[in-house]
Amino acid sequence: MELFTDKTIDETRQGEAFSSKENQENTFSRKFFIESYGCAMNFSDSEIIASILNSNGYGSTKFEEDADLIFLNTCSIREKAELTIRKRLTEFRKLKKKRPGLLIGVLGCMAERIKGKLLEEEKLVDIVVGPDAYRTLPLLINEAESGTKAVNVLLSRDETYADISPIRLNSNGVSAFVSIMRGCNNMCSFCVVPFTRGRERSRDIESIINECKDLFSQGYKEVTLLGQNVDSYNWVDHVNGTVADFAILLEKVAQISPTLRIRFSTSHPKDITDNVLFTMRKYDNICKYIHLPVQSGSTRILQLMNRTYTREWYLGKVKRIKEIMPECAISADIIAGFCTEEEKDHQDTLGIMREAAYEFSYMFIYSERPGTLAAKRYYDDVDIDTKKRRLAEIIELQNKLSFESNTKDIGKHSEVLIEGDSKRSDAHWVGRNSQNKVVVFEKDPLKQFKKGDYAIVEITDYTQATLFGRIIR
Ligand code: SAH
Ligand code: SF4
Ligand code: F3S
């Protein structure tokens, strides 16, 4: 699920603002400020929340000092993610003293995990709302405005917010997230997500296609279809008696236009099918990149994690992907120091990384989460220094693998979707190729490229994180 390349997501934070016309006109008397943490699903949810608030007369502001309402859309995935939120909340104390009417809301996974207790633990919080209860936000705000603290953490079996048009926040106007399902039924033993986001449910296929078409007509060139486990997407249309799986959804989105790129995240190795792989191969505009979290390379640890595959089965899946699409990049999530992990299990993780030759990885130290199967059944018995050392070895190996993968790109011609000026210089463009690698190249004064255009770039240089090249056409 994690789509940002340079940080673990739960440390990512962004103040957000409307890019919509309504907001530019600034007609709202009451303003909210929203900050998102965690995975892409949370960032996408903030766009749904913005839409709900907007329809109820609240405009967004980029500045917390100007806000009547401050919302933190939170993450619980690791302890550190929650500590970051707690620290951030303390920063609002002064603001609240200065402006007694200011309301503070905690939304998202941490709200769902801790529930009403958050109000006792964090006295300055007025509103607590879980991921399935955002439609009730306007009511809860009214309640809080009249002086009663407000909580709604009910989980739902069918809420997908399918009918709500998200308001794109901090958008680059080129790529957008589209949520295709919510929740997770997998119960990996380390993971808090099934508790914070509830049962898995798929969103109406027509509403997904319409959202993607709408984005394309507004000039967007890339959509990322989001879910905790996209390969188990399953929409049953009871009226027509039809069923759509993820391969069908992918194909329908790919057919919107050959110039609309499609990405998706996350794939659970147990669920990605040959049908999905063949659909990816069939359409050039479906990016050749799969995020396929492995978590560990040791079959014993995978079993304790309840991942339902073995080391060999996972490697078989990687082989199949490469057979069908030799150019496909693969990335992983990896956890260091899960309960009972020994040195030989850790070596198995390093070994599977070499065999799969990941282009990137998102790597974490195991963090015990209250209420999970692992917290109930196993001891968190790997000491922190060992966890840190193993993580450092995993990161070092991944850096080497990324570097080796980039070495092989020299001389290749890559199609790059231009996302904007490079951070380092506005004489350079930055974008990504199909394999999700970041490519930086010099602007050519003779070729009138703009953000959202595709350029063919010859790769001439690289670091472990970035490819550099020159425009061919
Ligand atoms: N649904 C996605 C993952 C969502 S969470 C999937 O199944 O692939 C993103 C990543 O956070 C996980 O893949 C895992 O590597 C990591 N993670 C989840 N729980 C964790 C924990 N308790 N400690 C450390 N890392 C964790
Ligand atoms: Fe968590 Fe596993 Fe579900 Fe991913 S598939 S969200 S790791 S329980
Ligand atoms: Fe995402 Fe964090 Fe929740 S990773 S689903 S925001 S616990």
CSV table of C-alpha atoms in Angstrom, one decimal, residues 8-344:
chain,number,residue,atom,x,y,z
A,8,THR,CA,8.2,5.1,5.6
A,9,ILE,CA,4.7,6.4,5.2
A,10,ASP,CA,3.8,6.8,8.8
A,11,GLU,CA,6.3,9.5,8.9
A,12,THR,CA,4.8,11.3,6.0
A,13,ARG,CA,2.8,14.4,6.7
A,14,GLN,CA,1.2,16.9,4.5
A,15,GLY,CA,-0.9,20.0,5.2
A,16,GLU,CA,-3.4,20.0,2.5
A,17,ALA,CA,-5.6,22.4,0.6
A,18,PHE,CA,-8.2,22.4,-2.0
A,19,SER,CA,-7.2,22.9,-5.5
A,20,SER,CA,-10.9,23.2,-6.5
A,21,LYS,CA,-12.5,26.3,-7.9
A,22,GLU,CA,-14.9,26.6,-5.0
A,23,ASN,CA,-12.0,27.0,-2.6
A,24,GLN,CA,-10.2,29.6,-4.8
A,25,GLU,CA,-13.4,31.7,-4.6
A,26,ASN,CA,-13.1,31.3,-0.9
A,27,THR,CA,-16.7,31.6,-0.2
A,28,PHE,CA,-16.8,29.6,3.0
A,29,SER,CA,-17.1,31.2,6.4
A,30,ARG,CA,-15.8,28.2,8.3
A,31,LYS,CA,-12.5,26.6,7.5
A,32,PHE,CA,-10.9,23.2,8.1
A,33,PHE,CA,-7.3,22.1,8.0
A,34,ILE,CA,-6.6,18.4,7.4
A,35,GLU,CA,-3.3,16.6,7.7
A,36,SER,CA,-2.9,13.0,6.6
A,37,TYR,CA,-0.6,10.3,7.8
A,38,GLY,CA,-0.2,6.6,6.9
A,39,CYS,CA,-0.9,4.9,3.6
A,40,ALA,CA,-2.3,6.0,0.3
A,41,MET,CA,-5.8,4.9,1.5
A,42,ASN,CA,-5.7,7.5,4.2
A,43,PHE,CA,-4.6,10.2,1.8
A,44,SER,CA,-7.4,9.1,-0.5
A,45,ASP,CA,-9.9,9.2,2.4
A,46,SER,CA,-8.9,12.8,3.2
A,47,GLU,CA,-10.1,13.7,-0.3
A,48,ILE,CA,-13.5,12.1,0.5
A,49,ILE,CA,-13.6,13.9,3.8
A,50,ALA,CA,-12.8,17.2,2.1
A,51,SER,CA,-15.7,16.6,-0.3
A,52,ILE,CA,-18.2,15.8,2.6
A,53,LEU,CA,-17.1,18.9,4.5
A,54,ASN,CA,-17.2,21.0,1.4
A,55,SER,CA,-20.8,20.0,0.7
A,56,ASN,CA,-21.6,21.0,4.2
A,57,GLY,CA,-20.3,24.5,4.0
A,58,TYR,CA,-16.7,24.1,5.2
A,59,GLY,CA,-13.8,25.3,3.1
A,60,SER,CA,-10.2,24.2,3.4
A,61,THR,CA,-7.2,26.2,4.5
A,62,LYS,CA,-3.5,25.4,4.2
A,63,PHE,CA,-2.8,27.2,7.4
A,64,GLU,CA,-3.7,25.7,10.8
A,65,GLU,CA,-3.8,29.2,12.3
A,66,ASP,CA,-6.7,30.1,10.1
A,67,ALA,CA,-8.8,26.9,10.8
A,68,ASP,CA,-12.0,26.6,12.8
A,69,LEU,CA,-11.5,22.8,12.6
A,70,ILE,CA,-8.2,20.9,12.7
A,71,PHE,CA,-8.3,17.2,11.6
A,72,LEU,CA,-5.6,14.6,11.8
A,73,ASN,CA,-6.2,11.6,9.6
A,74,THR,CA,-4.2,9.1,11.5
A,75,CYS,CA,-2.3,5.8,11.1
A,76,SER,CA,-1.8,3.0,13.7
A,77,ILE,CA,0.3,0.6,11.7
A,78,ARG,CA,3.4,0.9,14.0
A,79,GLU,CA,3.8,2.3,17.4
A,80,LYS,CA,5.9,5.1,16.0
A,81,ALA,CA,3.1,6.2,13.8
A,82,GLU,CA,0.8,6.8,16.8
A,83,LEU,CA,3.6,8.5,18.8
A,84,THR,CA,4.0,11.0,15.9
A,85,ILE,CA,0.3,11.8,16.1
A,86,ARG,CA,0.4,12.3,19.9
A,87,LYS,CA,3.3,14.6,19.5
A,88,ARG,CA,1.5,16.6,16.8
A,89,LEU,CA,-1.5,17.0,19.0
A,90,THR,CA,0.5,18.6,21.7
A,91,GLU,CA,1.5,21.3,19.2
A,92,PHE,CA,-2.2,22.4,18.9
A,93,ARG,CA,-2.5,23.2,22.6
A,94,LYS,CA,-1.2,26.8,22.2
A,95,LEU,CA,-3.5,27.3,19.3
A,96,LYS,CA,-6.5,26.1,21.2
A,97,LYS,CA,-5.7,28.4,24.1
A,98,LYS,CA,-5.5,31.4,21.7
A,99,ARG,CA,-8.8,30.4,20.0
A,100,PRO,CA,-11.2,28.6,22.4
A,101,GLY,CA,-13.7,27.8,19.6
A,102,LEU,CA,-11.2,25.8,17.7
A,103,LEU,CA,-12.2,22.1,17.4
A,104,ILE,CA,-9.7,19.3,17.0
A,105,GLY,CA,-10.7,16.0,15.4
A,106,VAL,CA,-8.8,12.7,15.2
A,107,LEU,CA,-9.9,10.7,12.2
A,108,GLY,CA,-8.7,7.4,10.6
A,109,CYS,CA,-7.1,4.2,12.0
A,110,MET,CA,-5.9,5.5,15.4
A,111,ALA,CA,-9.4,6.9,16.1
A,112,GLU,CA,-10.8,3.5,15.3
A,113,ARG,CA,-8.2,1.6,17.4
A,114,ILE,CA,-8.4,3.7,20.5
A,115,LYS,CA,-12.0,4.9,20.1
A,116,GLY,CA,-13.6,7.1,22.8
A,117,LYS,CA,-10.6,6.5,25.1
A,118,LEU,CA,-8.7,9.0,23.0
A,119,LEU,CA,-10.9,11.8,24.5
A,120,GLU,CA,-9.7,10.9,28.0
A,121,GLU,CA,-6.1,10.4,27.0
A,122,GLU,CA,-5.9,13.6,24.8
A,123,LYS,CA,-8.0,16.3,26.5
A,124,LEU,CA,-7.8,18.7,23.7
A,125,VAL,CA,-9.5,16.4,21.2
A,126,ASP,CA,-13.2,17.1,20.5
A,127,ILE,CA,-14.1,14.7,17.8
A,128,VAL,CA,-13.1,11.0,17.1
A,129,VAL,CA,-14.2,9.4,13.9
A,130,GLY,CA,-13.3,6.1,12.4
A,131,PRO,CA,-12.8,5.3,8.6
A,132,ASP,CA,-16.3,4.2,7.9
A,133,ALA,CA,-18.1,7.0,9.7
A,134,TYR,CA,-17.1,10.1,7.7
A,135,ARG,CA,-20.6,10.7,6.4
A,136,THR,CA,-21.6,11.6,9.9
A,137,LEU,CA,-18.8,14.3,10.3
A,138,PRO,CA,-21.1,17.3,9.8
A,139,LEU,CA,-23.4,16.0,12.6
A,140,LEU,CA,-20.5,15.3,14.9
A,141,ILE,CA,-19.1,18.8,14.2
A,142,ASN,CA,-22.5,20.3,15.2
A,143,GLU,CA,-22.4,18.2,18.4
A,144,ALA,CA,-18.9,19.4,19.2
A,145,GLU,CA,-19.8,23.0,18.5
A,146,SER,CA,-22.5,22.8,21.1
A,147,GLY,CA,-20.0,21.6,23.6
A,148,THR,CA,-20.4,17.8,23.6
A,149,LYS,CA,-17.5,15.7,22.6
A,150,ALA,CA,-18.4,13.6,19.6
A,151,VAL,CA,-17.4,10.0,18.7
A,152,ASN,CA,-18.4,7.7,15.9
A,153,VAL,CA,-16.2,4.6,15.3
A,154,LEU,CA,-18.8,2.3,13.9
A,155,LEU,CA,-17.4,0.0,11.2
A,156,SER,CA,-19.6,-0.9,8.2
A,157,ARG,CA,-20.0,-4.0,6.0
A,158,ASP,CA,-20.9,-2.0,2.9
A,159,GLU,CA,-19.6,1.6,3.1
A,160,THR,CA,-17.4,2.4,0.1
A,161,TYR,CA,-18.2,6.1,-0.3
A,162,ALA,CA,-18.8,5.1,-4.0
A,163,ASP,CA,-21.1,8.1,-4.7
A,164,ILE,CA,-18.8,10.8,-3.2
A,165,SER,CA,-16.6,12.6,-5.7
A,166,PRO,CA,-13.3,13.2,-3.9
A,167,ILE,CA,-11.9,16.7,-3.9
A,168,ARG,CA,-8.2,16.4,-5.0
A,169,LEU,CA,-5.9,17.7,-2.3
A,170,ASN,CA,-2.4,18.9,-3.0
A,171,SER,CA,-2.7,17.3,-6.5
A,172,ASN,CA,0.0,17.6,-9.1
A,173,GLY,CA,-2.9,17.4,-11.7
A,174,VAL,CA,-1.2,14.3,-13.3
A,175,SER,CA,-1.7,11.4,-10.9
A,176,ALA,CA,-4.6,10.5,-8.6
A,177,PHE,CA,-5.6,7.8,-6.2
A,178,VAL,CA,-8.9,5.9,-6.8
A,179,SER,CA,-10.1,3.7,-4.0
A,180,ILE,CA,-11.6,0.4,-5.3
A,181,MET,CA,-12.2,-1.4,-2.0
A,182,ARG,CA,-12.0,-1.0,1.7
A,183,GLY,CA,-11.1,-3.1,4.7
A,184,CYS,CA,-9.2,-6.4,4.8
A,185,ASN,CA,-10.1,-10.0,5.6
A,186,ASN,CA,-6.6,-11.4,5.8
A,187,MET,CA,-5.7,-11.3,9.5
A,188,CYS,CA,-1.9,-11.3,9.1
A,189,SER,CA,-1.0,-11.8,12.7
A,190,PHE,CA,1.1,-8.6,13.0
A,191,CYS,CA,-1.4,-6.3,11.4
A,192,VAL,CA,-3.8,-3.8,12.9
A,193,VAL,CA,-5.6,-3.0,9.7
A,194,PRO,CA,-8.4,-5.6,9.8
A,195,PHE,CA,-9.3,-4.0,13.2
A,196,THR,CA,-9.1,-0.4,12.1
A,197,ARG,CA,-10.7,-0.8,8.7
A,198,GLY,CA,-13.0,-3.7,9.2
A,199,ARG,CA,-14.3,-6.3,6.7
A,200,GLU,CA,-13.3,-6.2,3.1
A,201,ARG,CA,-15.8,-4.8,0.6
A,202,SER,CA,-15.5,-3.8,-3.1
A,203,ARG,CA,-16.8,-0.6,-4.6
A,204,ASP,CA,-19.3,-0.6,-7.5
A,205,ILE,CA,-17.3,-1.0,-10.7
A,206,GLU,CA,-19.3,1.6,-12.6
A,207,SER,CA,-18.5,4.3,-10.0
A,208,ILE,CA,-14.8,3.4,-10.3
A,209,ILE,CA,-14.8,3.6,-14.1
A,210,ASN,CA,-16.7,6.9,-13.9
A,211,GLU,CA,-14.3,8.4,-11.5
A,212,CYS,CA,-11.3,7.3,-13.7
A,213,LYS,CA,-13.0,8.7,-16.8
A,214,ASP,CA,-13.8,11.9,-15.0
A,215,LEU,CA,-10.1,12.3,-13.9
A,216,PHE,CA,-9.0,11.7,-17.5
A,217,SER,CA,-11.3,14.3,-18.8
A,218,GLN,CA,-9.9,16.8,-16.3
A,219,GLY,CA,-6.4,16.1,-17.7
A,220,TYR,CA,-5.1,13.5,-15.2
A,221,LYS,CA,-2.9,10.9,-16.9
A,222,GLU,CA,-2.4,8.3,-14.2
A,223,VAL,CA,-4.7,6.6,-11.7
A,224,THR,CA,-3.6,4.3,-8.9
A,225,LEU,CA,-6.3,1.8,-7.9
A,226,LEU,CA,-6.1,1.4,-4.2
A,227,GLY,CA,-7.0,-1.3,-1.8
A,228,GLN,CA,-5.3,-3.4,1.0
A,229,ASN,CA,-5.6,-6.4,-1.2
A,230,VAL,CA,-6.6,-5.3,-4.7
A,231,ASP,CA,-6.5,-8.8,-6.2
A,232,SER,CA,-9.4,-9.9,-4.1
A,233,TYR,CA,-11.6,-7.2,-5.7
A,234,ASN,CA,-15.0,-8.7,-6.4
A,235,TRP,CA,-18.0,-6.7,-7.5
A,236,VAL,CA,-21.3,-8.6,-7.8
A,237,ASP,CA,-24.0,-6.8,-9.7
A,238,HIS,CA,-27.2,-8.4,-8.3
A,239,VAL,CA,-29.3,-6.6,-10.9
A,240,ASN,CA,-27.5,-8.0,-14.0
A,241,GLY,CA,-26.2,-11.1,-12.3
A,242,THR,CA,-22.6,-10.3,-13.3
A,243,VAL,CA,-19.4,-10.6,-11.4
A,244,ALA,CA,-16.3,-8.5,-11.9
A,245,ASP,CA,-12.9,-9.5,-10.5
A,246,PHE,CA,-9.7,-7.4,-10.5
A,247,ALA,CA,-8.6,-8.5,-14.0
A,248,ILE,CA,-11.9,-7.3,-15.4
A,249,LEU,CA,-11.7,-4.0,-13.5
A,250,LEU,CA,-8.1,-3.5,-14.7
A,251,GLU,CA,-9.1,-4.1,-18.3
A,252,LYS,CA,-12.0,-1.7,-18.2
A,253,VAL,CA,-9.9,1.1,-16.7
A,254,ALA,CA,-7.2,0.4,-19.3
A,255,GLN,CA,-9.7,0.8,-22.1
A,256,ILE,CA,-10.6,4.3,-21.0
A,257,SER,CA,-7.7,5.6,-23.1
A,258,PRO,CA,-4.3,4.4,-24.1
A,259,THR,CA,-2.8,7.6,-22.7
A,260,LEU,CA,-4.2,7.0,-19.2
A,261,ARG,CA,-1.7,5.1,-17.1
A,262,ILE,CA,-2.9,2.6,-14.5
A,263,ARG,CA,-1.1,1.5,-11.4
A,264,PHE,CA,-2.5,-0.4,-8.4
A,265,SER,CA,-1.5,-1.2,-4.9
A,266,THR,CA,-1.3,-3.5,-2.9
A,267,SER,CA,-1.2,-7.1,-4.2
A,268,HIS,CA,-1.3,-10.0,-1.7
A,269,PRO,CA,1.0,-12.7,-3.3
A,270,LYS,CA,-1.7,-15.3,-2.5
A,271,ASP,CA,-4.3,-13.6,-4.6
A,272,ILE,CA,-2.6,-12.2,-7.7
A,273,THR,CA,-3.8,-14.4,-10.6
A,274,ASP,CA,-2.5,-15.2,-14.1
A,275,ASN,CA,-5.5,-13.4,-15.5
A,276,VAL,CA,-4.3,-10.2,-13.8
A,277,LEU,CA,-0.8,-10.8,-15.2
A,278,PHE,CA,-2.0,-11.4,-18.7
A,279,THR,CA,-4.2,-8.3,-18.6
A,280,MET,CA,-1.2,-6.3,-17.5
A,281,ARG,CA,0.8,-7.7,-20.4
A,282,LYS,CA,-2.0,-7.0,-22.9
A,283,TYR,CA,-2.2,-3.2,-22.2
A,284,ASP,CA,0.8,-1.0,-22.5
A,285,ASN,CA,-0.9,1.6,-20.3
A,286,ILE,CA,-1.0,-0.7,-17.3
A,287,CYS,CA,2.3,0.0,-15.6
A,288,LYS,CA,4.7,-2.9,-15.4
A,289,TYR,CA,5.2,-2.7,-11.7
A,290,ILE,CA,3.9,-4.9,-8.9
A,291,HIS,CA,4.1,-4.2,-5.2
A,292,LEU,CA,4.2,-7.7,-3.8
A,293,PRO,CA,4.9,-7.6,0.0
A,294,VAL,CA,6.9,-10.6,1.1
A,295,GLN,CA,7.3,-9.7,4.9
A,296,SER,CA,9.8,-12.5,5.5
A,297,GLY,CA,11.8,-15.0,3.5
A,298,SER,CA,11.4,-17.7,6.2
A,299,THR,CA,8.5,-20.2,5.7
A,300,ARG,CA,8.4,-20.7,9.5
A,301,ILE,CA,8.0,-17.0,10.1
A,302,LEU,CA,5.5,-16.6,7.2
A,303,GLN,CA,3.4,-19.2,8.9
A,304,LEU,CA,3.5,-17.4,12.2
A,305,MET,CA,2.6,-14.3,10.3
A,306,ASN,CA,-0.4,-16.1,8.8
A,307,ARG,CA,0.6,-15.0,5.3
A,308,THR,CA,-0.7,-18.3,3.9
A,309,TYR,CA,2.3,-18.8,1.5
A,310,THR,CA,5.7,-20.4,1.8
A,311,ARG,CA,9.0,-19.1,0.6
A,312,GLU,CA,8.9,-21.4,-2.4
A,313,TRP,CA,5.4,-20.4,-3.3
A,314,TYR,CA,6.3,-16.7,-3.2
A,315,LEU,CA,9.3,-17.3,-5.4
A,316,GLY,CA,7.2,-19.2,-7.8
A,317,LYS,CA,4.9,-16.2,-8.1
A,318,VAL,CA,7.9,-13.9,-8.8
A,319,LYS,CA,9.1,-16.4,-11.5
A,320,ARG,CA,5.6,-16.4,-13.1
A,321,ILE,CA,5.5,-12.6,-13.2
A,322,LYS,CA,8.9,-12.5,-14.9
A,323,GLU,CA,7.9,-15.2,-17.4
A,324,ILE,CA,4.8,-13.3,-18.4
A,325,MET,CA,6.4,-9.8,-18.2
A,326,PRO,CA,10.2,-9.9,-18.2
A,327,GLU,CA,10.4,-6.1,-17.9
A,328,CYS,CA,8.1,-6.0,-14.8
A,329,ALA,CA,9.5,-4.3,-11.7
A,330,ILE,CA,8.7,-5.8,-8.3
A,331,SER,CA,8.9,-4.2,-4.9
A,332,ALA,CA,8.2,-5.6,-1.4
A,333,ASP,CA,7.4,-4.8,2.2
A,334,ILE,CA,9.7,-6.5,4.7
A,335,ILE,CA,9.5,-6.8,8.5
A,336,ALA,CA,12.7,-7.3,10.5
A,337,GLY,CA,12.6,-9.0,13.9
A,338,PHE,CA,9.2,-10.6,14.0
A,339,CYS,CA,8.5,-12.8,17.1
A,340,THR,CA,10.9,-15.8,17.4
A,341,GLU,CA,12.9,-14.7,14.3
A,342,GLU,CA,16.4,-16.2,14.5
A,343,GLU,CA,19.5,-15.5,12.5
A,344,LYS,CA,18.7,-18.2,10.0
